Short mmCIF file of C-alpha atoms in Angstrom, two decimals:
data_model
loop_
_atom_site.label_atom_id
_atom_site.label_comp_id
_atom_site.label_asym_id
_atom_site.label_seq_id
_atom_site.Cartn_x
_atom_site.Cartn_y
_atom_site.Cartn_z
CA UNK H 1 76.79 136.02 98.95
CA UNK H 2 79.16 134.94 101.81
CA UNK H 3 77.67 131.25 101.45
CA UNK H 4 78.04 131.31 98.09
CA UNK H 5 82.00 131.96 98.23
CA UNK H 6 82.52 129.15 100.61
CA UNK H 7 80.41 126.60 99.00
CA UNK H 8 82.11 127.65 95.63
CA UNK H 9 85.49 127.08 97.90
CA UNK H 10 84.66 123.80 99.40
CA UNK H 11 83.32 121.84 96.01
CA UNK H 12 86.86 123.11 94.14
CA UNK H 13 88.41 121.91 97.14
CA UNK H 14 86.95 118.47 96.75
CA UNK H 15 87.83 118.53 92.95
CA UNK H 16 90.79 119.59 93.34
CA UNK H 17 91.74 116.90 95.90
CA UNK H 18 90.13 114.24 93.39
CA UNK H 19 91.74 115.28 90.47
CA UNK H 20 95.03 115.73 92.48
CA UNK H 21 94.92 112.19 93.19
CA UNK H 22 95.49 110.98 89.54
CA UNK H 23 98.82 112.32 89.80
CA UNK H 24 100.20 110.39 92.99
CA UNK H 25 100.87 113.39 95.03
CA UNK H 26 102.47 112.80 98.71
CA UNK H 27 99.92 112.25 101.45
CA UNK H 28 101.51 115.50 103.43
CA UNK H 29 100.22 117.31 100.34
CA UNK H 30 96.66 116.74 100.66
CA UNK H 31 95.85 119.55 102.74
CA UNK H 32 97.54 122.03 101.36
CA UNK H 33 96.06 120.93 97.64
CA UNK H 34 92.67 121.35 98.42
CA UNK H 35 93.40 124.92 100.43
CA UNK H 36 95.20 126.27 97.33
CA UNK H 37 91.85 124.68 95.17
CA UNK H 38 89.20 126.46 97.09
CA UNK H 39 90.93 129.68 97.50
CA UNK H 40 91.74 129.93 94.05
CA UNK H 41 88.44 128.76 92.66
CA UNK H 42 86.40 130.87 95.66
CA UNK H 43 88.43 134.06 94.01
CA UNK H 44 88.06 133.59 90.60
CA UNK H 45 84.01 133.31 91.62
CA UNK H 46 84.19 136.21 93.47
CA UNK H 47 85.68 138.32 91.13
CA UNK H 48 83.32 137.11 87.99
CA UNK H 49 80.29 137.39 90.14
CA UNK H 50 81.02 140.36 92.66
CA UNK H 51 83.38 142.48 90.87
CA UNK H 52 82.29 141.91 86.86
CA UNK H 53 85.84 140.97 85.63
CA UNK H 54 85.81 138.45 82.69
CA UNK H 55 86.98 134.73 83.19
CA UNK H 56 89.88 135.03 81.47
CA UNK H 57 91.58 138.31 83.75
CA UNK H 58 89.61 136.39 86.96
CA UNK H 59 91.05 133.31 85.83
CA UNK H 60 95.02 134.97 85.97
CA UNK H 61 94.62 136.94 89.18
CA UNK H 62 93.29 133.87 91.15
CA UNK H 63 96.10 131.72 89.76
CA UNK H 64 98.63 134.33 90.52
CA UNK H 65 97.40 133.97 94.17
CA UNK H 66 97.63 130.10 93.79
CA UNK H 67 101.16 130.90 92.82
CA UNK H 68 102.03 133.21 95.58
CA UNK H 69 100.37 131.25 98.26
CA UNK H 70 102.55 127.72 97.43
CA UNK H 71 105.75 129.42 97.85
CA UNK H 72 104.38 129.58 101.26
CA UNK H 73 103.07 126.42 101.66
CA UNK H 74 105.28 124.55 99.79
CA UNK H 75 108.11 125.68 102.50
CA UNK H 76 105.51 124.59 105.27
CA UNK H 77 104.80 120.63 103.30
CA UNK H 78 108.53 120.60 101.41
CA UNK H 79 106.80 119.87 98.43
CA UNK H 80 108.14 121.20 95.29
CA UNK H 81 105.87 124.36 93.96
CA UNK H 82 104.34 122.69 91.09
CA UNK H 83 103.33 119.48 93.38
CA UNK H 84 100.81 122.26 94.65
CA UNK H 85 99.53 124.37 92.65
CA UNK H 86 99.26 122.20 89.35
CA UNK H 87 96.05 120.35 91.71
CA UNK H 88 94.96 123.30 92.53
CA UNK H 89 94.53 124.87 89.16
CA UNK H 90 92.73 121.90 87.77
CA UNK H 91 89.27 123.11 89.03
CA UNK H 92 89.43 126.15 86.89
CA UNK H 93 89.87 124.14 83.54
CA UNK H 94 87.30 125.84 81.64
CA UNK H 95 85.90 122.64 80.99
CA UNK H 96 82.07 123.69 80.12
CA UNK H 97 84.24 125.73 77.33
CA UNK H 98 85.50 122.76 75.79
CA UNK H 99 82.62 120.96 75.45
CA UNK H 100 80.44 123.71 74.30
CA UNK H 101 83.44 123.88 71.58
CA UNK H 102 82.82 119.76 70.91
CA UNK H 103 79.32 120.35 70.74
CA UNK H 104 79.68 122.85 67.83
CA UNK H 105 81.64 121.34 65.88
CA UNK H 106 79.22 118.17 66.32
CA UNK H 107 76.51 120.97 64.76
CA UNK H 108 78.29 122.15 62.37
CA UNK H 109 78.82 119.25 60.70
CA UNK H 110 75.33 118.36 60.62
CA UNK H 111 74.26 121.96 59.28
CA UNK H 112 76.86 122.09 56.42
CA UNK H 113 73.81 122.46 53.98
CA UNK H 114 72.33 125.51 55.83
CA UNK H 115 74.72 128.32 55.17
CA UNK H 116 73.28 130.73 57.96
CA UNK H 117 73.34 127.77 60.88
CA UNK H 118 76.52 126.74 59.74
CA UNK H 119 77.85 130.14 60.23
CA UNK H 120 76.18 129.91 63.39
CA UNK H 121 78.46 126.77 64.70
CA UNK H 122 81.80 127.72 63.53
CA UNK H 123 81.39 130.99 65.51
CA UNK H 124 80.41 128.89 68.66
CA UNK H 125 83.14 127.21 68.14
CA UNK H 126 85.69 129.59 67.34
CA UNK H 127 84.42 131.45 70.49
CA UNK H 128 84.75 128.85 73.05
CA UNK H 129 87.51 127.37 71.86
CA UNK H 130 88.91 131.09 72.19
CA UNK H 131 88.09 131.18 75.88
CA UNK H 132 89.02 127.62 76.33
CA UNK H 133 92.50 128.29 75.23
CA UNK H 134 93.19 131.20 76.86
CA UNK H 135 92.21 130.58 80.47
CA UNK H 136 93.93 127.60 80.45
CA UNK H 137 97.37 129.45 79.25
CA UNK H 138 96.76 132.39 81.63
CA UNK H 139 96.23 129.76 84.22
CA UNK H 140 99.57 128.62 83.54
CA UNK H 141 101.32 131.59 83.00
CA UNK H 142 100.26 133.27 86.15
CA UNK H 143 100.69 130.28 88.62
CA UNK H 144 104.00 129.81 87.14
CA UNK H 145 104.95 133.44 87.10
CA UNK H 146 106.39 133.08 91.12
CA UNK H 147 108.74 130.19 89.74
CA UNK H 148 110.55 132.88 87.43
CA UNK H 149 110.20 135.95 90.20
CA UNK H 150 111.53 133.41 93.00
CA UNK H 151 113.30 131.29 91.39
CA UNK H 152 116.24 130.25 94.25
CA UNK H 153 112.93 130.34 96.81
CA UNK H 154 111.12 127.80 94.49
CA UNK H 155 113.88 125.53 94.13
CA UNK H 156 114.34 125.25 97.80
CA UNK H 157 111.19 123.99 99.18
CA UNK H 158 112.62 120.29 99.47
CA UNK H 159 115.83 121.40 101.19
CA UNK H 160 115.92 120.15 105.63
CA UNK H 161 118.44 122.34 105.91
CA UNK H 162 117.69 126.48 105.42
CA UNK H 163 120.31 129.00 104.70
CA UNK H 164 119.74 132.18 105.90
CA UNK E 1 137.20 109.17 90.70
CA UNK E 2 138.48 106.01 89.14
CA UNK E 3 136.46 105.27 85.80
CA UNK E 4 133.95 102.74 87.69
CA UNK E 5 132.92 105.10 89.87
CA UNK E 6 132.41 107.91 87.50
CA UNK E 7 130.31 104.81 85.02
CA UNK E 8 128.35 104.18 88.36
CA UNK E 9 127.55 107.72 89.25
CA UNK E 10 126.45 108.39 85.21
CA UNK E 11 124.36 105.12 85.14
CA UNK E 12 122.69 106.09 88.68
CA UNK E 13 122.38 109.77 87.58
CA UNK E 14 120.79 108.61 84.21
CA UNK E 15 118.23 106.36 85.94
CA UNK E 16 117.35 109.25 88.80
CA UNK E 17 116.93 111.63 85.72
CA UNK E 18 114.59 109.45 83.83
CA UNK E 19 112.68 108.48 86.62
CA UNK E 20 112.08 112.47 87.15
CA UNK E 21 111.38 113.20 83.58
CA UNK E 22 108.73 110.37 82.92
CA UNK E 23 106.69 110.64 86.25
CA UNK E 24 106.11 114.28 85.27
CA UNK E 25 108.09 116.43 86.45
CA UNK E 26 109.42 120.09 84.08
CA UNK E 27 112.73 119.62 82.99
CA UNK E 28 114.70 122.36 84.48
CA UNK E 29 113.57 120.89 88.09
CA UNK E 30 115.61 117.92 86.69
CA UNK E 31 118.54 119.35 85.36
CA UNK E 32 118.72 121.35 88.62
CA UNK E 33 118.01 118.35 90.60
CA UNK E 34 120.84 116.08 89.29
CA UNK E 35 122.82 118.65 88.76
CA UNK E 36 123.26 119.26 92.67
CA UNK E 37 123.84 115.76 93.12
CA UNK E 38 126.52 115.82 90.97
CA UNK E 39 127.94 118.35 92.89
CA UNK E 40 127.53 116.94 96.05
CA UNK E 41 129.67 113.82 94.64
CA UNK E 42 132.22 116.25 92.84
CA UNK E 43 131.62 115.35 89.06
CA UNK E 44 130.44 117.74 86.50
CA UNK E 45 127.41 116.74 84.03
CA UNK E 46 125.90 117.77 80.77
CA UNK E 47 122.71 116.57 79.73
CA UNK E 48 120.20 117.01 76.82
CA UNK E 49 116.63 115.80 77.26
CA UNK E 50 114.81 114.84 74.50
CA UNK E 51 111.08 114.03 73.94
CA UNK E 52 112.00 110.22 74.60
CA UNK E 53 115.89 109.89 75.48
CA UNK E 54 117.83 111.88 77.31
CA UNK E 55 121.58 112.13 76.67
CA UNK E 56 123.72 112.26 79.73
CA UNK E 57 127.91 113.12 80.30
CA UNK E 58 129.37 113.01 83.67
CA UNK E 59 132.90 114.07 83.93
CA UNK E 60 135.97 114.75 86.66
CA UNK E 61 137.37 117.87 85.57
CA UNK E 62 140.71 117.12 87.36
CA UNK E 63 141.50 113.41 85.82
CA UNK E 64 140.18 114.72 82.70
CA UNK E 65 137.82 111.24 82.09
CA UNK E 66 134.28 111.33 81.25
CA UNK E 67 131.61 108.77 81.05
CA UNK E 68 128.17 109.12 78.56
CA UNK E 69 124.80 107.15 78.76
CA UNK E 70 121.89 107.55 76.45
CA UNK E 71 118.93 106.38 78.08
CA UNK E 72 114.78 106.25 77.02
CA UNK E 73 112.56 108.03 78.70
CA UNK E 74 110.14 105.33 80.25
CA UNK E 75 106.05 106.46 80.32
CA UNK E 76 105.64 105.86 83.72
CA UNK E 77 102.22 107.18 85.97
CA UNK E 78 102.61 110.87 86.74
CA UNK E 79 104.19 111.08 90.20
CA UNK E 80 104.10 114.07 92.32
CA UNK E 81 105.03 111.81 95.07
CA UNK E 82 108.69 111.19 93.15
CA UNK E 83 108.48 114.68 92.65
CA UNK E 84 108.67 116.03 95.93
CA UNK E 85 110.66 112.87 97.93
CA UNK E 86 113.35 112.32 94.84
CA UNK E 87 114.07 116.61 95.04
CA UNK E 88 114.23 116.34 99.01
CA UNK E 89 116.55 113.56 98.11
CA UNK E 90 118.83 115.81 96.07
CA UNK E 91 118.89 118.11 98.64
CA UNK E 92 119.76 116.04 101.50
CA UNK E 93 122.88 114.60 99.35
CA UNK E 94 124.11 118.03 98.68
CA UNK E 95 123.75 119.13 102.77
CA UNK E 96 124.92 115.53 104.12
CA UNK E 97 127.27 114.38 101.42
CA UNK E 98 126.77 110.91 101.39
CA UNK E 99 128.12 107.85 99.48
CA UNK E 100 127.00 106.60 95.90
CA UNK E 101 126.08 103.84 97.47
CA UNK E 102 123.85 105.26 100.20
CA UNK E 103 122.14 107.59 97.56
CA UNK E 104 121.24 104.23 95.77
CA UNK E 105 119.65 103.02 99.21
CA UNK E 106 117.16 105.63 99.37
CA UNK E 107 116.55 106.20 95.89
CA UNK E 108 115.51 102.54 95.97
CA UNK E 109 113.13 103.01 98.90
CA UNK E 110 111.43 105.97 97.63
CA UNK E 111 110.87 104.23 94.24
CA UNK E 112 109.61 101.15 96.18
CA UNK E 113 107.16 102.76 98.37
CA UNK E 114 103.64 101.55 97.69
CA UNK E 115 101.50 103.67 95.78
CA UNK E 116 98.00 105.00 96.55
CA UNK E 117 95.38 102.40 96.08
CA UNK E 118 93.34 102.49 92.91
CA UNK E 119 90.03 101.94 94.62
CA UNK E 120 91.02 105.29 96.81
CA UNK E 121 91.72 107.44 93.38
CA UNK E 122 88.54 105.69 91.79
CA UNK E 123 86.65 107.00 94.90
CA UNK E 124 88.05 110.72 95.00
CA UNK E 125 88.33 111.62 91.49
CA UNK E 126 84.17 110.43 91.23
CA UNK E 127 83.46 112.88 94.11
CA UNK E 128 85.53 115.87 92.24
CA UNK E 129 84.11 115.33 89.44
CA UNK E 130 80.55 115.62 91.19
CA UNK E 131 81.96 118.33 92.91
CA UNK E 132 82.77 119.91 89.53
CA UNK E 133 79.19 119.19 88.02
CA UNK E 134 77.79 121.33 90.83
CA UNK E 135 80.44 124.23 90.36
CA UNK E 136 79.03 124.44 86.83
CA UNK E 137 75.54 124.62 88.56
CA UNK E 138 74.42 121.39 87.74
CA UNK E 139 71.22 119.58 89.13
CA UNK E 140 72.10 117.80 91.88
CA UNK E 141 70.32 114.86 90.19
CA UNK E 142 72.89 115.39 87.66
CA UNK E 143 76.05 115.28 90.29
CA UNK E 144 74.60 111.65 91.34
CA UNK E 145 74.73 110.66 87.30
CA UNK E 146 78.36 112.49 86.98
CA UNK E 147 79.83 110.34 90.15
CA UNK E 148 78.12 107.11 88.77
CA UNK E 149 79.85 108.15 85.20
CA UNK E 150 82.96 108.96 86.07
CA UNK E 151 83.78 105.58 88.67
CA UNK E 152 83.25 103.83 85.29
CA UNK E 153 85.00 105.56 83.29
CA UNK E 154 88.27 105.67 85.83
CA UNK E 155 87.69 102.15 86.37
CA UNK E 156 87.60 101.56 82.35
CA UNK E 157 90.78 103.46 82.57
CA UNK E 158 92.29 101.56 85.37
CA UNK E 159 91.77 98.00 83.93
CA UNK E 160 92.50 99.34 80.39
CA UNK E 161 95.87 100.53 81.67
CA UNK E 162 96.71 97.61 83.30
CA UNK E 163 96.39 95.56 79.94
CA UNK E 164 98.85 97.95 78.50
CA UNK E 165 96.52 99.28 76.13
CA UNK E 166 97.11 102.07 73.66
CA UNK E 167 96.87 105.36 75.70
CA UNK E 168 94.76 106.93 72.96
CA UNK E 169 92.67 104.08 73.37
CA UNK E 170 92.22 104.38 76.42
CA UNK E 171 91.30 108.06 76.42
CA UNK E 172 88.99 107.62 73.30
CA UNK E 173 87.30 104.32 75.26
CA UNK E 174 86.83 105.91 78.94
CA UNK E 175 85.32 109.20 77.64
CA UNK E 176 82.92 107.68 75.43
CA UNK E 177 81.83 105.26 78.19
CA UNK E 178 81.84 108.19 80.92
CA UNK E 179 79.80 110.39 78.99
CA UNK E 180 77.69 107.38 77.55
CA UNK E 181 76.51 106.85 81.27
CA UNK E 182 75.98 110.91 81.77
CA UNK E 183 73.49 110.88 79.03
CA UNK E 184 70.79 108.69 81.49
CA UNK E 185 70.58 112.44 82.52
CA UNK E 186 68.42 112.93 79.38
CA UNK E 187 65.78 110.75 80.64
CA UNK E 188 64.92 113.00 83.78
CA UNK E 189 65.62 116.03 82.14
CA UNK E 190 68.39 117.05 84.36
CA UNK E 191 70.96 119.45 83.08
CA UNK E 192 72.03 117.09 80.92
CA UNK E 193 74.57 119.23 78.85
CA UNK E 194 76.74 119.75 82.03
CA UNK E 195 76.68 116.64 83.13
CA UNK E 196 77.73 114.84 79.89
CA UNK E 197 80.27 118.48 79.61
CA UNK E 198 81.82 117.46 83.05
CA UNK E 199 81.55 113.57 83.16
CA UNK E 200 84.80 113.86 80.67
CA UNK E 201 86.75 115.88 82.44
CA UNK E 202 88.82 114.02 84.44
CA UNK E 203 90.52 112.94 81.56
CA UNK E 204 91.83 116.47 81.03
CA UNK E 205 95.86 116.16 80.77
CA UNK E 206 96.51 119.27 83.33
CA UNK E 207 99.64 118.44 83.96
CA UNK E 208 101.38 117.68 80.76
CA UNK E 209 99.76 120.98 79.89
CA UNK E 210 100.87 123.32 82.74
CA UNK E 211 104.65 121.54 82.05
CA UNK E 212 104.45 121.89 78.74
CA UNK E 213 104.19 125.69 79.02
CA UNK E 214 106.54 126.09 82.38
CA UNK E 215 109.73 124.16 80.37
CA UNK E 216 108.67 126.56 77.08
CA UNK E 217 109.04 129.78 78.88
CA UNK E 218 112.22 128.44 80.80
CA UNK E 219 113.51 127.62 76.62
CA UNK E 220 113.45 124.14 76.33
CA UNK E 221 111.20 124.65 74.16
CA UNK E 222 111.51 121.19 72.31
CA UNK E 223 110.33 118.91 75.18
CA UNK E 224 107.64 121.70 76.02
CA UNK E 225 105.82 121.34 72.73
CA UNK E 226 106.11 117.79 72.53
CA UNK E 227 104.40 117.94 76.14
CA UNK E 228 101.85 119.86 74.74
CA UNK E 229 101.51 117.87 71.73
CA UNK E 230 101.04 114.99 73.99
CA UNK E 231 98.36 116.51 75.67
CA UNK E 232 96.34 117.98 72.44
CA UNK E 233 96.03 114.60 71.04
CA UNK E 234 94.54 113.28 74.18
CA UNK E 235 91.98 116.21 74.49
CA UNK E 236 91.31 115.52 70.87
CA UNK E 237 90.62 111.75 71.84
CA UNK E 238 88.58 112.89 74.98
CA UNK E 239 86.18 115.07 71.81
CA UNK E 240 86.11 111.70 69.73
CA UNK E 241 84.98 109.99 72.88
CA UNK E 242 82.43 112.24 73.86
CA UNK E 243 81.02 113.16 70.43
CA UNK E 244 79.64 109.45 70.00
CA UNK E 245 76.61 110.52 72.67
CA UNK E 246 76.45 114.18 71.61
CA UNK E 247 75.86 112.94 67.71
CA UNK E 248 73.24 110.06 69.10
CA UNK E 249 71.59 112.96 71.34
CA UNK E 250 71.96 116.09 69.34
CA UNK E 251 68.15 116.22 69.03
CA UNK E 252 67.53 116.12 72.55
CA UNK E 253 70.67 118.65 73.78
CA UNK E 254 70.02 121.87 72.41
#
């Protein structure tokens, strides 16, 4: 079970680092990127797995936690919050969602003629795109929550000089 | 401020915010950024931002003068590099107070700087997206075929961009050709629906998305939906993409 976290951890650290890159961030960054990736990702596991939560409530407490643990950080790299943790929610795009979504819709429109399978699809596809959606704006929400609770902490992180 | 100087500061100001606002950054971080700047150099501003201009009015409360510039937004690569180093930037004017001029300098340098290779980005977003492949419990057969996939389709991407290509395009192109390659996963039999699923997915738009929603709940909501409109039609081109295997395959997938 233990294993299992940390390998969950390390292969959302490596994707988030990868998919990080696209997006230029600074080198002093790295680190803390793929940290904030494989903690998040290594909870949201955890909690499907281990404690039987659905993806979608999983999905908001880990990204909450993203949130919470880039104010940190983000004082330790200067980098602005959202330099951080937008990386490091990437890995949890529910991306096998999506495509199961595509894929329905790719049936459906080949079983137009069979009422029953056609029923079938569009409720695939309603479904996943359901999930889809959702985790994606909980994701959001809850990483960005600490930027509304904080907000004179979150606008700081680039400032040399801290006032007390 | 004599009425050069306050037509400097609102051309430099425009430029800084523009810079911010195409290489990705939410727009309250902007206004708050140039905002302070402004400060620091003792001029008020008022700006509206726009989907693709932004509307800018820097002003010295005690002469009473103002200055305006309108200015397009340009599409530049996302940049959490500008980001973080152009918002240090602000913050070091507003601590140090230094001259126009000497804010020019550095803004200049840190726009200079030399990017991240492409080669380096081809190589780590193949591995995440392996890494990804395996995270949806993929055969590790099928992580080999994802990495293959997705080095051509960023490298599609990469020369396609360069050419100035439509972005849809470009979206529509790479994921077809990424998820193309994922389907040699067929032939072995190995999880071939996640593979072809995750060889797309690092043409996801996560960060227009995530700023799209952060400027909506901070109310400007206009340039948040237009983020997220952004990013809907490219997901939508990603599913045109990939659909061109999944309808040759559909047999063979179920």
């Amino acid at each position: 079970m233990i294993t299992d976290i940390i390998v969950d951890g390390l292969l959302a650290a490596v994707a988030a680092i990868g998919f990080g890159s696209f997006s230029y961030p600074p080198r002093r960054a790295f680190k803390y990127i793929g940290l904030l990736g494989a903690v998040g990702h290594a909870l949201r596991y955890t909690l499907m797995a281990h404690a039987g939560l659905d993806i979608a409530t999983s999905s908001f407490c880990a990204s909450l936690c993203i949130g919470f643990l880039a104010l940190l950080f983000g004082r330790m790299s200067r980098c602005p919050l959202t330099v951080l943790y937008i990386p490091a929610l990437l890995p949890m795009i529910p991306g096998m969602y999506a495509y199961r979504s595509v894929f329905a819709l790719v049936k459906l429109m080949q079983s137009l003629n069979d009422y029953a399978m056609s029923e079938k699809y569009i409720n695939l596809f309603i479904v996943n795109m359901t999930v889809a959606v959702s985790v994606i704006f909980l994701l959001a929400v809850g990483a960005t929550l600490v930027l509304f609770l904080f907000p004179n902490k979150a606008y700081t992180m680039t400032r040399r000089r801290q006032v007390a | 401020m004599t009425t050069e100087e306050l037509k400097e500061t609102a051309e430099f100001i425009s430029e800084y915010a523009t810079c911010l606002l195409g290489s990705g950054v939410h727009t309250s971080r902007v206004l708050r950024n140039s905002t302070r700047i402004c400060d620091a150099l003792g001029v008020g501003i008022q700006m509206t931002t726009l989907s693709k201009t932004i509307v800018i009015t820097v002003f010295d409360a005690h002469e009473g003068t103002s200055h305006t510039e309108v200015l397009s937004i340009p599409a530049l690569p996302i940049s959490f590099e500008y980001n973080a180093d152009l918002s240090e930037l602000s913050w070091d004017v507003y601590d140090n107070r230094m001259p126009l001029r000497e804010i020019k300098e550095r803004y200049r340098e840190i726009v200079s700087r030399p990017k991240m290779s492409r080669y380096m980005i081809l190589l780590l977003v193949g591995l995440a997206n392996g890494a990804f492949c395996r995270l949806f419990n993929g055969a590790w057969g099928a992580v080999v075929i994802v990495v293959l996939a997705t080095w051509l389709g960023v490298f599609v991407r990469q020369e396609m961009q360069k050419r100035k290509v439509n972005h849809f395009i470009v979206f529509i192109v790479s994921a077809f050709v990424a998820s193309m390659f994922a389907s040699l996963s067929l032939i072995p039999g190995w999880t071939p629906n996640t593979a072809i699923g995750t060889s797309v997915l690092f043409l996801i738009p996560g960060v227009p998305l995530i700023n799209g929603i952060i400027d909506i709940i901070d109310g400007h909501t206009l340039t948040g939906v237009s983020r997220l409109i952004n990013a809907m039609l490219l997901i939508i081109c990603v599913a045109v993409g990939l659909s061109v295997p999944l309808l040759l395959f559909v047999k063979n997938l179920l």
